[in-house]
XYZ file of C-alpha atoms in Angstrom:
726
model
C -17.262 34.473 -19.773
C -18.732 36.911 -17.206
C -22.251 38.106 -18.008
C -23.244 41.796 -17.765
C -25.983 42.571 -15.231
C -27.950 45.538 -14.060
C -25.695 47.641 -11.826
C -28.446 47.706 -9.208
C -28.405 43.897 -8.873
C -27.368 42.782 -5.425
C -23.629 42.089 -5.289
C -24.134 38.789 -3.438
C -26.464 37.551 -6.150
C -23.855 38.436 -8.773
C -21.277 36.412 -6.870
C -23.655 33.434 -6.782
C -24.302 33.724 -10.497
C -20.587 34.029 -11.245
C -19.837 31.056 -8.934
C -17.452 32.927 -6.659
C -19.444 33.360 -3.457
C -17.602 32.168 -0.343
C -20.813 31.528 1.638
C -23.669 30.479 -0.669
C -25.864 29.413 2.270
C -26.080 33.042 3.355
C -27.992 33.766 0.132
C -29.516 30.515 -1.119
C -32.135 28.377 0.602
C -34.822 29.348 3.113
C -34.410 32.583 5.070
C -36.704 34.550 7.365
C -36.904 38.313 7.507
C -39.470 40.584 9.133
C -41.977 37.759 9.497
C -41.594 36.795 5.862
C -40.087 33.642 4.360
C -37.675 33.982 1.443
C -36.461 31.089 -0.706
C -33.697 31.721 -3.211
C -32.218 29.277 -5.701
C -29.804 29.460 -8.583
C -31.106 27.139 -11.299
C -29.183 27.187 -14.596
C -30.971 25.861 -17.681
C -34.403 26.336 -16.097
C -37.541 27.775 -17.690
C -39.586 28.071 -14.529
C -39.605 26.868 -10.940
C -42.115 26.344 -8.136
C -41.930 25.293 -4.504
C -43.899 22.122 -3.809
C -45.782 22.740 -7.064
C -47.806 25.517 -5.462
C -45.563 28.497 -4.829
C -44.219 29.986 -8.075
C -40.693 31.398 -7.931
C -39.814 34.603 -9.727
C -36.797 34.862 -11.974
C -34.409 37.771 -11.421
C -34.492 39.312 -14.848
C -31.626 38.346 -17.124
C -30.400 35.620 -14.776
C -31.051 32.040 -13.686
C -31.599 33.260 -10.145
C -35.077 32.484 -8.744
C -36.788 33.751 -5.612
C -40.025 33.297 -3.724
C -41.185 35.474 -0.847
C -44.305 35.111 1.246
C -45.847 34.327 4.597
C -43.908 31.852 6.731
C -47.008 29.739 7.131
C -47.072 29.090 3.391
C -43.933 26.969 3.399
C -42.821 24.061 5.539
C -39.488 22.275 5.640
C -38.497 20.089 3.911
C -39.695 21.464 0.648
C -38.986 20.545 -2.945
C -38.178 22.832 -5.829
C -39.933 21.704 -9.000
C -38.446 23.032 -12.193
C -38.974 22.759 -15.915
C -35.634 22.606 -17.688
C -34.761 24.177 -21.015
C -35.145 20.660 -22.435
C -38.721 20.502 -21.104
C -37.747 17.961 -18.450
C -39.594 18.023 -15.128
C -37.256 17.733 -12.116
C -38.171 17.878 -8.421
C -35.519 17.992 -5.681
C -35.319 18.866 -2.020
C -33.436 22.111 -1.592
C -29.846 21.397 -0.513
C -29.512 24.949 0.784
C -32.270 24.575 3.360
C -30.346 21.864 5.261
C -28.191 22.567 8.292
C -24.478 21.585 8.572
C -23.997 17.875 9.201
C -20.352 17.455 10.259
C -19.920 17.937 13.990
C -17.661 20.582 15.470
C -15.886 17.828 17.403
C -14.993 15.963 14.187
C -13.706 19.172 12.647
C -11.638 19.924 15.749
C -10.022 16.464 15.724
C -9.268 16.793 12.025
C -7.668 20.216 12.438
C -5.572 18.831 15.291
C -4.405 15.912 13.105
C -5.943 13.400 15.509
C -8.968 12.075 13.621
C -8.117 8.438 12.930
C -11.298 8.016 10.905
C -11.313 11.237 8.915
C -12.382 9.165 5.902
C -15.781 8.799 7.576
C -16.451 12.551 7.525
C -14.545 13.722 4.442
C -15.239 12.523 0.935
C -18.662 11.445 -0.321
C -20.999 9.332 1.793
C -24.572 8.165 1.195
C -26.463 10.001 3.898
C -29.943 10.717 5.204
C -31.260 13.900 6.825
C -34.654 13.487 8.501
C -35.839 11.017 5.907
C -34.228 12.773 2.941
C -31.740 10.517 1.178
C -28.744 11.828 -0.710
C -24.977 12.176 -0.429
C -22.934 14.260 1.984
C -19.872 15.707 0.257
C -16.936 17.329 2.038
C -13.361 18.284 1.297
C -10.504 20.295 2.760
C -9.532 23.359 0.712
C -8.535 26.311 2.944
C -7.183 28.320 0.028
C -10.477 28.289 -1.850
C -12.815 31.178 -2.496
C -15.494 28.733 -3.605
C -15.792 24.942 -3.838
C -18.534 23.185 -5.791
C -19.536 19.573 -6.231
C -19.805 18.775 -9.921
C -20.914 15.555 -11.508
C -23.177 13.703 -13.833
C -26.142 14.844 -11.684
C -25.605 18.546 -12.494
C -23.977 18.391 -15.938
C -20.590 19.136 -14.333
C -21.678 22.730 -13.835
C -19.790 24.373 -10.976
C -22.512 27.000 -10.555
C -25.106 24.485 -9.390
C -23.839 23.121 -6.088
C -21.407 25.446 -4.285
C -20.490 24.177 -0.802
C -20.477 25.797 2.629
C -17.198 26.377 4.445
C -17.005 25.384 8.084
C -15.434 28.382 9.771
C -11.653 28.520 9.788
C -11.169 24.773 9.396
C -10.896 24.946 5.616
C -13.443 22.111 5.379
C -16.283 22.531 2.893
C -19.444 20.435 2.983
C -22.721 20.028 1.135
C -25.526 17.499 1.437
C -27.141 17.026 -1.965
C -30.518 15.262 -1.835
C -31.185 12.654 -4.487
C -27.559 11.930 -5.380
C -27.178 8.153 -5.162
C -24.280 5.677 -5.087
C -22.716 5.185 -8.492
C -22.756 8.870 -9.467
C -19.521 10.357 -10.820
C -18.272 13.538 -9.183
C -15.344 15.905 -8.665
C -14.706 19.099 -6.753
C -14.417 22.355 -8.697
C -12.287 24.754 -6.666
C -11.837 28.467 -7.251
C -8.655 29.792 -5.659
C -9.174 32.732 -3.317
C -6.150 34.774 -4.427
C -5.871 34.108 -8.146
C -9.412 33.135 -9.101
C -7.990 30.084 -10.902
C -10.238 27.014 -11.296
C -9.107 23.504 -10.321
C -11.129 20.395 -11.149
C -10.090 17.679 -8.685
C -10.919 14.103 -7.852
C -11.836 13.539 -4.211
C -8.733 12.951 -2.014
C -10.921 10.836 0.285
C -12.881 9.202 -2.546
C -13.449 5.500 -1.953
C -13.936 4.517 -5.581
C -12.686 5.943 -8.876
C -13.819 5.444 -12.432
C -11.675 3.241 -14.645
C -8.748 5.008 -16.259
C -8.388 7.093 -18.346
C -11.352 8.640 -16.509
C -10.389 10.371 -13.276
C -13.705 11.128 -11.577
C -14.532 9.813 -8.140
C -17.597 7.626 -7.607
C -20.133 7.916 -4.806
C -19.638 4.543 -3.157
C -22.457 2.579 -1.587
C -22.035 1.091 1.855
C -20.313 -2.268 1.769
C -22.594 -5.274 1.364
C -19.786 -7.770 1.912
C -20.465 -10.327 4.636
C -17.081 -11.073 6.183
C -16.295 -14.710 6.950
C -12.859 -14.228 8.506
C -13.721 -13.907 12.203
C -11.408 -16.779 13.171
C -8.506 -15.268 11.248
C -8.978 -11.794 12.724
C -9.228 -13.153 16.266
C -6.133 -15.289 15.799
C -4.213 -12.341 14.328
C -5.100 -10.119 17.262
C -3.515 -12.568 19.701
C -0.664 -13.712 17.472
C 2.978 -13.674 18.504
C 4.076 -12.461 15.081
C 7.683 -11.874 16.147
C 8.137 -15.616 16.559
C 5.943 -16.896 13.758
C 6.853 -17.978 10.251
C 6.445 -15.104 7.794
C 6.936 -15.970 4.134
C 5.635 -13.389 1.671
C 4.656 -13.785 -1.982
C 4.903 -10.327 -3.571
C 2.317 -9.823 -6.308
C 1.453 -7.267 -8.954
C -2.217 -7.967 -9.556
C -2.179 -6.696 -13.117
C 0.447 -9.120 -14.380
C 0.381 -12.292 -12.267
C -1.964 -13.714 -14.872
C -3.959 -12.160 -17.683
C -6.681 -13.431 -19.959
C -5.697 -14.544 -23.443
C -6.962 -11.237 -24.849
C -4.622 -9.350 -22.506
C -7.364 -8.138 -20.156
C -6.918 -8.122 -16.391
C -8.100 -10.773 -13.999
C -10.654 -9.302 -11.604
C -10.300 -9.303 -7.816
C -12.737 -12.219 -7.705
C -10.933 -14.181 -10.407
C -7.651 -13.641 -8.563
C -9.333 -14.878 -5.394
C -10.254 -18.060 -7.242
C -6.814 -18.632 -8.789
C -4.100 -16.686 -6.955
C -5.216 -17.589 -3.433
C -5.236 -21.387 -3.943
C -1.852 -21.124 -5.685
C -0.299 -19.201 -2.801
C -1.807 -21.675 -0.335
C -0.426 -24.621 -2.303
C 3.001 -22.963 -2.445
C 2.976 -22.560 1.334
C 3.442 -18.788 1.620
C 1.971 -17.206 4.754
C 1.246 -13.777 3.216
C 0.540 -12.059 -0.067
C 2.030 -8.597 -0.435
C 0.303 -6.507 -3.091
C 2.084 -3.841 -5.049
C -0.075 -0.741 -4.606
C -3.705 -1.284 -5.521
C -4.494 2.249 -4.373
C -5.886 4.035 -7.422
C -3.295 5.312 -9.882
C -3.633 6.750 -13.384
C -0.787 4.917 -15.139
C -0.486 1.130 -15.389
C 3.274 1.128 -15.871
C 3.801 3.080 -12.649
C 3.050 -0.256 -10.884
C 0.804 1.704 -8.512
C 3.486 3.849 -6.907
C 2.056 7.063 -8.435
C -0.946 7.008 -6.128
C -3.882 9.358 -6.606
C -6.521 7.468 -4.597
C -5.327 6.912 -1.034
C -8.732 5.508 -0.051
C -9.720 3.873 -3.326
C -8.870 0.329 -4.450
C -8.188 0.552 -8.166
C -11.164 0.002 -10.443
C -8.962 -1.949 -12.874
C -9.901 -5.157 -11.105
C -13.403 -4.436 -9.807
C -15.299 -2.758 -6.999
C -14.302 -2.204 -3.361
C -16.488 -5.147 -2.322
C -14.759 -7.306 -4.918
C -11.486 -6.451 -3.210
C -13.008 -7.301 0.166
C -13.982 -10.687 -1.271
C -10.375 -11.284 -2.335
C -9.023 -10.503 1.141
C -11.719 -12.604 2.800
C -10.751 -15.569 0.614
C -7.113 -15.101 1.601
C -7.993 -15.132 5.295
C -10.152 -18.215 4.927
C -7.093 -19.948 3.450
C -4.945 -18.686 6.369
C -3.093 -16.214 4.165
C -2.432 -12.682 5.360
C -2.553 -9.669 3.048
C -0.039 -6.823 3.174
C -0.605 -3.682 1.124
C 2.218 -1.664 -0.390
C 1.464 1.876 0.857
C 3.046 5.044 -0.525
C 2.986 7.942 1.983
C 6.283 9.381 0.756
C 5.263 11.143 -2.446
C 2.428 11.663 -4.928
C 2.190 12.546 -8.638
C 1.696 15.978 -10.157
C -1.393 14.992 -12.172
C -3.702 17.992 -12.480
C -6.740 16.028 -11.255
C -4.969 14.827 -8.090
C -3.548 16.303 -4.888
C -1.055 18.677 -6.516
C -1.930 22.319 -5.695
C -5.327 21.046 -4.692
C -6.917 24.411 -3.927
C -4.533 26.449 -6.043
C -1.949 26.471 -3.259
C 0.720 24.050 -2.088
C -1.712 22.300 0.236
C -0.751 18.643 0.572
C 2.832 19.291 -0.570
C 5.591 21.575 0.707
C 5.608 24.908 -1.092
C 9.410 25.031 -1.290
C 10.599 22.565 -3.985
C 13.731 21.941 -1.935
C 11.458 20.102 0.486
C 8.395 19.504 -1.636
C 9.598 17.802 -4.797
C 11.326 14.552 -5.719
C 13.390 15.548 -8.722
C 14.297 11.941 -9.619
C 10.716 10.754 -9.700
C 8.944 13.919 -10.821
C 6.639 13.714 -7.809
C 5.682 15.895 -4.853
C 6.449 15.349 -1.166
C 3.800 15.586 1.530
C 3.930 18.419 4.035
C 4.080 16.212 7.136
C 4.168 19.195 9.468
C 0.630 20.212 8.527
C -1.936 18.604 10.822
C -4.510 17.976 8.122
C -1.953 16.281 5.830
C -0.695 14.218 8.762
C -4.323 13.251 9.401
C -4.941 12.401 5.741
C -2.173 9.793 5.732
C -2.947 8.465 9.210
C -6.586 8.021 8.244
C -5.579 6.251 5.024
C -3.623 3.676 7.029
C -6.583 3.104 9.354
C -8.921 2.833 6.379
C -7.168 -0.140 4.798
C -6.770 -2.011 8.065
C -10.321 -1.423 9.269
C -12.490 -1.314 6.169
C -10.666 -4.049 4.231
C -9.165 -6.166 7.033
C -5.699 -5.653 5.572
C -3.121 -7.366 7.814
C -0.361 -4.855 7.378
C 1.373 -2.206 5.326
C 4.705 -2.173 3.565
C 5.779 1.464 3.579
C 7.523 2.377 0.352
C 10.753 4.383 0.049
C 11.215 5.208 3.737
C 14.795 6.412 3.142
C 13.501 9.097 0.782
C 11.202 10.281 3.555
C 13.772 10.298 6.362
C 16.485 12.382 4.730
C 16.078 15.954 3.543
C 19.076 15.582 1.226
C 17.859 12.333 -0.343
C 19.101 12.295 -3.956
C 19.929 16.022 -3.792
C 23.104 17.958 -4.425
C 24.499 20.645 -2.156
C 22.257 23.696 -2.213
C 19.207 21.699 -3.334
C 17.953 20.929 0.158
C 17.154 22.685 3.410
C 18.505 21.381 6.733
C 16.249 20.870 9.744
C 16.076 23.357 12.610
C 19.205 21.864 14.164
C 21.180 21.952 10.931
C 20.861 18.210 10.282
C 19.692 16.209 7.301
C 16.971 14.204 9.060
C 13.358 15.122 8.360
C 12.111 15.607 11.919
C 8.477 15.929 10.853
C 8.625 12.573 9.053
C 10.227 10.927 12.066
C 7.395 12.088 14.306
C 4.827 11.081 11.704
C 6.213 7.539 11.377
C 6.531 7.096 15.119
C 2.942 8.183 15.648
C 1.440 6.104 12.837
C 3.317 2.967 13.862
C 2.510 3.365 17.541
C -1.197 4.008 17.026
C -1.706 1.259 14.432
C 0.062 -1.361 16.537
C -1.987 -0.352 19.574
C -5.344 -0.272 17.829
C -4.738 -3.286 15.570
C -2.652 -5.843 17.467
C -1.007 -8.325 15.158
C -0.795 -6.016 12.166
C 2.576 -5.866 10.400
C 4.106 -2.570 9.280
C 7.276 -3.116 7.287
C 9.717 -0.462 6.112
C 11.459 -0.547 2.767
C 14.486 1.347 4.029
C 17.932 1.092 2.460
C 20.201 3.095 4.784
C 21.774 2.499 8.180
C 19.272 4.701 9.996
C 19.136 3.121 13.471
C 16.255 1.376 15.240
C 13.794 1.353 12.349
C 12.021 -1.672 13.850
C 12.338 -0.761 17.505
C 9.452 0.722 19.532
C 8.982 4.478 19.416
C 9.032 4.765 23.211
C 12.558 3.321 23.136
C 13.714 5.807 20.508
C 12.940 3.747 17.421
C 10.574 4.448 14.533
C 8.191 1.703 15.613
C 8.025 -0.443 12.454
C 7.384 -4.158 12.880
C 10.090 -5.104 10.400
C 12.594 -3.682 7.952
C 13.665 -4.972 4.551
C 17.283 -6.162 4.694
C 18.514 -4.414 1.571
C 22.173 -4.816 2.558
C 21.906 -8.602 2.754
C 20.011 -8.710 -0.523
C 22.634 -6.672 -2.396
C 25.562 -8.601 -0.875
C 24.172 -12.051 -1.582
C 23.091 -11.235 -5.133
C 26.497 -9.731 -5.892
C 28.114 -12.871 -4.498
C 25.873 -15.279 -6.429
C 26.590 -13.492 -9.691
C 30.298 -14.253 -9.315
C 31.727 -17.156 -11.252
C 32.083 -19.914 -8.619
C 35.825 -20.088 -9.238
C 36.114 -16.542 -7.847
C 33.686 -16.892 -4.951
C 36.375 -17.722 -2.408
C 37.600 -14.123 -2.829
C 34.149 -12.815 -1.896
C 33.405 -15.118 1.025
C 32.853 -12.172 3.375
C 29.742 -11.253 1.408
C 28.156 -14.422 2.795
C 29.159 -13.847 6.399
C 29.104 -10.051 6.816
C 25.335 -9.892 7.236
C 25.497 -11.796 10.520
C 27.353 -8.871 12.085
C 24.125 -6.840 11.976
C 21.451 -9.490 11.402
C 19.836 -8.957 14.808
C 20.040 -5.165 15.039
C 16.631 -4.949 13.332
C 13.666 -7.227 12.680
C 14.714 -8.038 9.130
C 12.838 -9.335 6.105
C 15.018 -10.915 3.407
C 13.605 -9.530 0.131
C 14.007 -10.659 -3.446
C 11.466 -8.136 -4.680
C 10.136 -6.742 -7.944
C 12.868 -4.088 -7.939
C 15.513 -6.771 -8.508
C 14.027 -8.189 -11.720
C 13.444 -5.052 -13.821
C 15.296 -2.267 -15.619
C 18.102 -4.417 -16.975
C 18.886 -6.148 -13.680
C 17.783 -9.452 -15.259
C 15.506 -12.095 -13.828
C 16.628 -14.114 -10.821
C 17.511 -17.129 -12.965
C 19.605 -15.049 -15.365
C 21.490 -13.349 -12.557
C 23.011 -16.750 -11.890
C 26.248 -17.662 -13.748
C 26.959 -20.757 -15.824
C 24.970 -22.930 -18.188
C 21.318 -23.769 -17.676
C 21.961 -26.542 -15.152
C 24.307 -24.341 -13.139
C 21.905 -21.378 -13.193
C 19.103 -23.459 -11.751
C 21.406 -25.145 -9.255
C 22.655 -21.736 -8.122
C 19.121 -20.412 -7.728
C 17.994 -23.479 -5.784
C 21.066 -23.016 -3.579
C 20.256 -19.334 -3.055
C 16.652 -19.990 -2.021
C 17.706 -22.765 0.354
C 20.225 -20.389 1.902
C 17.583 -17.662 2.270
C 15.038 -19.948 3.921
C 17.525 -21.159 6.515
C 19.050 -17.716 7.160
C 17.750 -15.531 10.049
C 14.963 -13.221 8.917
C 11.486 -13.384 7.418
C 11.187 -14.140 3.701
C 9.856 -12.332 0.634
C 9.870 -13.544 -2.967
C 8.429 -11.746 -5.971
C 6.015 -13.610 -8.215
C 7.658 -15.610 -10.993
C 10.904 -15.936 -9.061
C 9.581 -19.135 -7.508
C 9.625 -20.987 -10.819
C 12.539 -19.312 -12.568
C 10.861 -16.895 -14.972
C 13.426 -16.181 -17.685
C 12.320 -12.739 -18.811
C 12.511 -9.665 -16.650
C 9.170 -8.804 -15.114
C 6.925 -6.875 -17.496
C 3.915 -5.281 -15.807
C 2.021 -5.244 -19.113
C 1.925 -9.010 -19.644
C 1.286 -12.184 -17.719
C 4.078 -14.171 -16.108
C 5.601 -16.892 -18.326
C 3.565 -19.739 -16.870
C 4.319 -21.919 -19.878
C 7.841 -22.588 -18.561
C 6.314 -24.918 -15.972
C 5.992 -27.421 -18.810
C 9.745 -27.892 -18.368
C 10.860 -30.147 -15.470
C 13.714 -27.858 -14.418
C 11.310 -24.972 -13.768
C 8.796 -27.290 -12.119
C 11.560 -28.593 -9.884
C 12.492 -25.112 -8.705
C 8.841 -24.376 -7.936
C 8.582 -27.628 -5.969
C 11.655 -26.689 -3.934
C 10.178 -23.314 -2.965
C 6.960 -25.008 -1.851
C 8.921 -27.527 0.240
C 11.090 -24.783 1.733
C 7.966 -22.876 2.751
C 6.521 -25.974 4.344
C 9.715 -26.781 6.224
C 10.105 -23.159 7.330
C 6.544 -23.023 8.698
C 6.662 -26.375 10.494
C 10.152 -26.077 11.993
C 10.300 -23.597 14.896
C 14.108 -23.633 14.801
C 13.893 -22.002 11.357
C 11.544 -19.162 12.298
C 10.978 -18.735 16.030
C 14.151 -16.724 16.597
C 14.539 -14.975 13.246
C 15.280 -11.729 15.123
C 17.230 -13.196 18.028
C 20.920 -14.213 18.149
C 19.941 -17.164 20.340
C 18.464 -18.731 17.232
C 21.695 -18.833 15.208
C 25.130 -20.351 15.667
C 27.982 -20.771 13.227
C 29.409 -24.228 12.716
C 32.039 -23.091 10.235
C 32.111 -19.734 8.477
C 35.794 -19.852 7.513
C 36.012 -22.442 4.728
C 36.504 -19.805 2.050
C 38.849 -22.053 0.025
C 35.963 -24.402 -0.708
C 33.242 -21.707 -0.549
C 31.335 -23.737 2.035
C 29.248 -22.446 4.948
C 27.587 -24.337 7.792
C 25.517 -23.178 10.738
C 22.790 -24.107 13.193
C 19.323 -22.620 13.515
C 17.969 -23.206 17.005
C 14.879 -23.076 19.175
C 15.760 -24.048 22.711
C 17.099 -27.606 22.570
C 15.803 -28.110 19.049
C 18.035 -27.323 16.087
C 18.636 -27.919 12.384
C 21.952 -28.081 10.561
C 22.427 -26.118 7.333
C 25.405 -26.560 5.025
C 26.011 -24.960 1.628
C 28.433 -25.647 -1.201
C 28.762 -22.572 -3.415
C 30.981 -24.291 -6.019
C 30.116 -26.844 -8.715
C 32.611 -29.289 -7.203
C 31.005 -32.084 -5.158
C 32.633 -32.695 -1.783
C 32.586 -36.336 -0.749
C 32.524 -37.131 2.978
C 32.657 -33.523 4.068
C 32.825 -33.424 7.859
C 30.579 -31.097 9.859
C 30.658 -30.566 13.593
C 27.328 -31.116 15.395
C 26.323 -30.421 18.997
C 24.719 -33.784 19.767
C 25.201 -37.438 18.980
C 22.453 -39.175 17.066
C 20.890 -39.769 13.685
C 20.608 -36.909 11.216
C 18.176 -36.856 8.305
C 18.419 -34.620 5.255
C 15.072 -32.821 5.058
C 16.027 -30.508 2.194
C 18.541 -31.280 -0.518
C 18.376 -28.613 -3.218
C 20.206 -31.034 -5.544
C 17.519 -33.707 -5.217
C 16.062 -35.289 -8.334
C 12.675 -34.057 -7.099
C 13.938 -30.555 -7.873
C 15.669 -31.532 -11.147
C 19.062 -31.684 -9.454
C 21.876 -34.188 -10.017
C 20.817 -36.230 -6.973
C 24.358 -36.577 -5.657
C 24.176 -39.538 -3.312
C 23.681 -39.337 0.450
C 22.400 -41.888 2.912
C 18.801 -41.398 4.025
C 19.997 -41.190 7.628
C 23.491 -40.114 8.654
C 24.853 -41.281 12.005
C 27.084 -38.980 13.998
C 30.611 -39.961 15.002
C 32.404 -39.379 18.295
C 34.856 -37.199 16.431
C 35.144 -33.641 17.651
C 35.111 -31.122 14.846
C 34.906 -27.329 14.586
C 34.634 -26.962 18.366
C 31.812 -29.532 18.447
C 31.939 -32.797 20.403
C 30.522 -34.818 17.513
C 30.500 -34.706 13.740
C 28.803 -36.138 10.678
C 30.036 -36.815 7.171
C 27.906 -35.731 4.243
C 28.387 -35.818 0.520
C 28.001 -32.174 -0.461
C 26.339 -31.885 -3.882
C 27.598 -29.268 -6.332
C 26.004 -25.815 -6.013
C 23.599 -27.033 -3.388
C 22.340 -26.612 0.138
C 21.415 -29.282 2.668
C 19.217 -28.870 5.736
C 19.368 -31.693 8.279
C 17.306 -32.530 11.349
C 18.332 -34.778 14.228
C 15.755 -37.574 14.320
C 16.786 -39.195 17.623
C-alpha cells in the first residue's frame, strides 16, 4: 500500500521509499555537493541511525529515509551506518551505496555479445571483498525492470532495503552487500518497468538452491574440495575417444537406491556405493539424469530451474564434486543430462523473469512446448545464448564433468515439432528448421570440444536430420555422438515378436547396418523405454520366464557386439521386473534369484570383453570394423558377422529362436582354433548350457564366401562371440 507524503517531498526520495527508483545510487550513499558531504540511507524498521557512531542521521519526517550532511572532513570511506531497530537491536553495516561498480565494462560487453564463456563468474551471487570489506556481490540480467532488489534472510525479504544499480543499457543489475555471508538465502525482487508488476525470482545463475519445496537461492561459498583426479583429467585430454570403449550406465540418483525409510542417498553415499558397483560391472561412464535443480521429483530433473545448481536433494555442491572425483579415481567418466531445449513455467523460475518474455520467445508459436507445458529459450538473444553456453562451461570446468547428453534435440531443431498447421512460424527462408538453434548447437559444440578436449557431447535426437555428429566446419552440428533411436526401436520391436514370427521381421535386424556409420551412434536402452506402460526390459521379452531371460541375454549380447557405443539404464542389467518408478529404489532383492544374478553377471562380462577387445570397440563408427558373414538366414532367424580391428577379429553369431541348431556351419576368414568367449546360454548366466567344445577347430570347407568354416552348436535364444586363439 502506497503511503501518503508531504507534496513538497523530493520525488526521488518518494521513489526510493516506494521501491521504484531505477537508479538508487544517484540518491543513496555518499555524495558531495558544494564542499559538503551528504549521506542518505533508506532504513525500514529503524528508530535511529548514526554514521560511525558519531554522526547522527536525521529522519525525513514521516518516512524511514535518513540523511546526514556536513563537512567532507568529518567522514571517511569506508564508513558504517549504526542503527537501532524497532526491536531494539543494534546493527552496524558498511554502506552498500557508497561502493563503486564492481563488474568490468569488458565483462558486460562480452556478455551482451553472447561471448562470455564464464558469465557464471560475474552474474549470480559471489562472496566478494572490496578493499577489505567482505560481503557478497549480487548481479542479474533484467532489462525490462524498473527496479531490482536483492531480498533475503538478511533483510527480512524486504524489497525496499537493497535496490540494485543498473549498468547502462546492458540490462545487468548489480549490488555488493557488505556482511552477507555464504549460506544466506536470497532471491531477486523485480518490478517491471511498464506494468509495475512485482516478480520474486530465484537466481538464474545461482549455484545452490534450498531444498524443495523452498525455492530460494543460496549464497555459495567457494569450493573447498581438493581434487584428486589429475591423472584422469590429463588422460581424458589426450584420449582418442572415437576409438575407445564407451559403455554407459544411466542413473537416476534419486531411485538407484534409497534408505529403508524412503529417504535419498546423498552424493557421498552414492560415491561409496554406486561408484564401486559401476566399476565392478565394468561400465566406462555413468550418465546422470539431470541433477540440475528442479522443483518436482517426478519430473526426473527435466523441468530444470537451476542451470548452475546441483540439486540440494543429495547434498552440497562440494558433495557432488566428491562424487565425481570418486568416479574419476575409479576410471569412470561422468556425463550429465543437460536440458537446453525448454524450461518450466514456475513463477519463481525463468518464466517472464522481469515481467517480459526474456529467456523465452514472446510468441507462443515459437516460445512454448504445448505437449510438455514448458517454455522454449529465445536462442537468437545474445544473453540467452550466453546463459546456456556458460552453463555448459560451468559443469565441465567447475565439476570436472566429462560430457553432456543434450536432451530432446529434435524438439529444438524443428519449428513445427509436435505442432499442427498454423501453430508454428517458418524460418526466414520458409523452412521448418530452427536456424538460431542450429547456430547455437554448432557454436556450443565447437567451443566445448576446443576448450575441453576429450569431453563427450551426445545428442538425444530421433529424426533423420543429417550430420548430427559431424564437425560444424564440415556442415554438421558438431556433436560427439548421437543416440541411435532407430536401431533401438527396430530391435525392441523385433525382440517383442514371438520367435515363430521373427523370420518375417528379419529386416529389422539388418536394416540398421545401412546407416550405422552415417553418424557416431550410441545404442541406447534408456529410462524412456521402461516407463509409461512400455514395460521393463525383461517383460518386453516374449515367452515364459526362461525364454524372457534368454531373450534378454541374447539382446544384450547382440548390442555389445554391434557397431556403436553402449548405454543401459539402471536395473536393466539385472532384469528388474517392474517398470522404473522414480519414487522408489530399484528392486535389488531380485538378485537373490540365480536367473537375475546370471543376467547381471553376463552384462559385467560383456562390458569386460567389450573394453579389452579392440575389435569390438575401436571401429564402432567405421565400416572397416564390421563385415557380414551371413545376414540372409531369415528362415532360421540367425545372424552372423565379424567385428574387426586390422587383422584382429571376433566372430558373432545369434540364434533368435528357441530351437537349438546342432553343428551350424559358419564361414570364417582364417584357419585356426576358435574359442567361445561369450555364450549367453552358459550356466554361469543361468542358461541351459547347450554343449559346445571349449575350442573349435576350423575346417578347410569354404562357406558363405569364406575360405574356411567352423561348426558350432547354437543354443536356443542365445548369442555366441568367438575369438581365434591361434
